[in-house]
Amino acid sequence: MSKKKIYKFPKGFFWGAATSAYQIEGGINSDWCEWEKKNADRLAKEAKDNWSKEQQEKFPEMFKRNNYLCGEASGSYADMDADIECLKKLNANAYRFGLEWARIEPEQGKFDHKAIRHYREFCQKLKDNNIKPVVTLWHWTNPIWLQAAGGWESKAIRKAFLRYVDKMVFELGDLVEYWVTLNEPLMVIGHGYLDGKFPPNKKFSPSLFKVFNNFIYVHKKAYDLIHKKFPHAKVSIAMTTGFFEPAHKWNLIEVAIAKIAHYFRNDWFLKKVQKKIDYIGVNYYHHDRIVWYPPFKKNLNKIIDDRGWEYYPRGIYEVLIRYKKYNLPILILENGTADADDQLRPRYIREHLYYINKAISEGVDVRGYFHWSLLDNFEWAEGYWPKFGLFAVDHKTMERKARGSVEVYADIIKNNRIEIEE
Ligand code: BGC
């Protein structure tokens, strides 16, 4: 007979979900928005080559242009209370969400005070509901005017970004303790400047080093700036982490590739900003099983989600254990799965939490977990068809509907523990 075992989480653990501004707010005019309009037809056409037959049959919307246009997203800007209601249903005590720079500073140097008031009101409402705001300052989208100034490749970004940060910290700093300056900078470099999947669509471009240096520069300066105004603030970046495992432990080439991959994915950026972070922000989705021949990875894929990503909960434990050496608190800022039918998600949540709990019991200082995502949203170059939400969204009526996982996760949060069948 199977027995249930209980794993408790530390007192005061942050429980919540995560979103980003562009993916849920709607009505934003940013560089991504311009990019989609130019690329939607191409993306709809390419869906035939990029996805398995099963996925194509299950999500026929991937062949439609509209799927790739963000438009009104999940309507979160128009109705902030709807998202707060979802958070309350989850029993969340924290929420990671983003600010939209393109909305706040639609013209260079001119701030939109109505937009700023909106974010202030939202933070206040979260606080009134005992939900701690964790605010992302930049999650991939930029005001359109930044392109003319050279975007993230130019030195002009430094002054522009820090002026925006300065303004928002001044406006919200009394309500916000936890800040994320940049979301997954390496993802932007990989897709924007190596494989060309994201704007500005560059492939193997040497400009990536300029972008990399600018990311590091602005993060460090933003860290100082925030601390100067609010010495007790907690500031970090969200790292795109991964667990790389050699397919054969005896194969020294595979072992070496896995080591190199670990360094570049998990440590490279972090080491550069190590002295200017108060916690490590971990986004974990991926495991890669490394082989010595191209394309150097061959996952077993016994269970995959709608995006074709392998279900591999132990990977989060491996990442956390490796991060122990930094001796810093950790927040899991993203972890989730594209699962329209909600078949996998309940187990996904429980088992990832089991491995997080295991890392905690081995001395890793994990302080919170934010599931990606609170709501179905706009999944960048994939558009709307992948469903990451705990709450499903009808993008016409903007109605939110709890998937089965909500009950599972709300119960875990309420009791600050998981129960696992053994
Ligand atoms: C990003 C999110 C994205 C998620 C799922 C993360 O890398 O930060 O914006 O939706 O992955 O693809």
Short mmCIF file of C-alpha atoms and ligand atoms in Angstrom, two decimals, residues 19-20 23 96 139-140 183-184 187 198 238-240 265 283 285-286 307 309 333-334 336-338 372-373 377-380 382 386 388, ligand 1:
data_model
loop_
_atom_site.label_atom_id
_atom_site.label_comp_id
_atom_site.label_asym_id
_atom_site.label_seq_id
_atom_site.Cartn_x
_atom_site.Cartn_y
_atom_site.Cartn_z
CA THR A 19 3.63 36.91 -15.51
CA SER A 20 5.25 39.58 -17.66
CA GLN A 23 2.39 38.80 -22.34
CA ARG A 96 5.83 38.45 -9.80
CA HIS A 139 11.00 41.49 -19.65
CA TRP A 140 12.19 41.71 -23.26
CA ASN A 183 14.50 38.81 -17.25
CA GLU A 184 16.70 36.09 -18.74
CA MET A 187 17.70 34.09 -23.68
CA PHE A 198 13.44 36.87 -31.68
CA ALA A 238 15.96 36.21 -13.47
CA MET A 239 18.44 33.62 -14.75
CA THR A 240 17.47 31.19 -17.48
CA ARG A 265 23.99 28.81 -19.04
CA ASN A 283 13.78 30.31 -14.00
CA TYR A 285 12.16 24.72 -17.47
CA HIS A 286 14.82 22.59 -19.13
CA ARG A 307 5.59 22.67 -26.44
CA TRP A 309 9.54 20.20 -23.57
CA LEU A 333 10.88 33.14 -10.35
CA GLU A 334 9.53 30.87 -13.11
CA GLY A 336 5.81 25.85 -15.46
CA THR A 337 4.49 23.87 -18.39
CA ALA A 338 2.43 24.34 -21.54
CA TRP A 372 4.69 30.28 -14.62
CA SER A 373 2.10 31.34 -15.27
CA ASN A 377 -0.74 34.48 -22.18
CA PHE A 378 1.13 35.48 -25.30
CA GLU A 379 4.03 33.07 -25.66
CA TRP A 380 6.31 35.32 -27.75
CA GLU A 382 4.81 30.96 -30.54
CA PRO A 386 0.73 27.21 -25.84
CA PHE A 388 0.90 27.95 -19.55
C1 BGC B 1 10.16 33.57 -20.21
C2 BGC B 1 8.66 33.72 -20.30
C3 BGC B 1 8.10 32.62 -21.18
C4 BGC B 1 8.44 31.28 -20.56
C5 BGC B 1 7.87 30.08 -21.31
C6 BGC B 1 10.63 32.14 -20.00
O1 BGC B 1 11.85 31.95 -20.59
O2 BGC B 1 10.68 34.40 -19.21
O3 BGC B 1 8.35 34.99 -20.76
O4 BGC B 1 6.73 32.75 -21.41
O5 BGC B 1 9.83 31.15 -20.56
O6 BGC B 1 8.43 29.99 -22.57
#
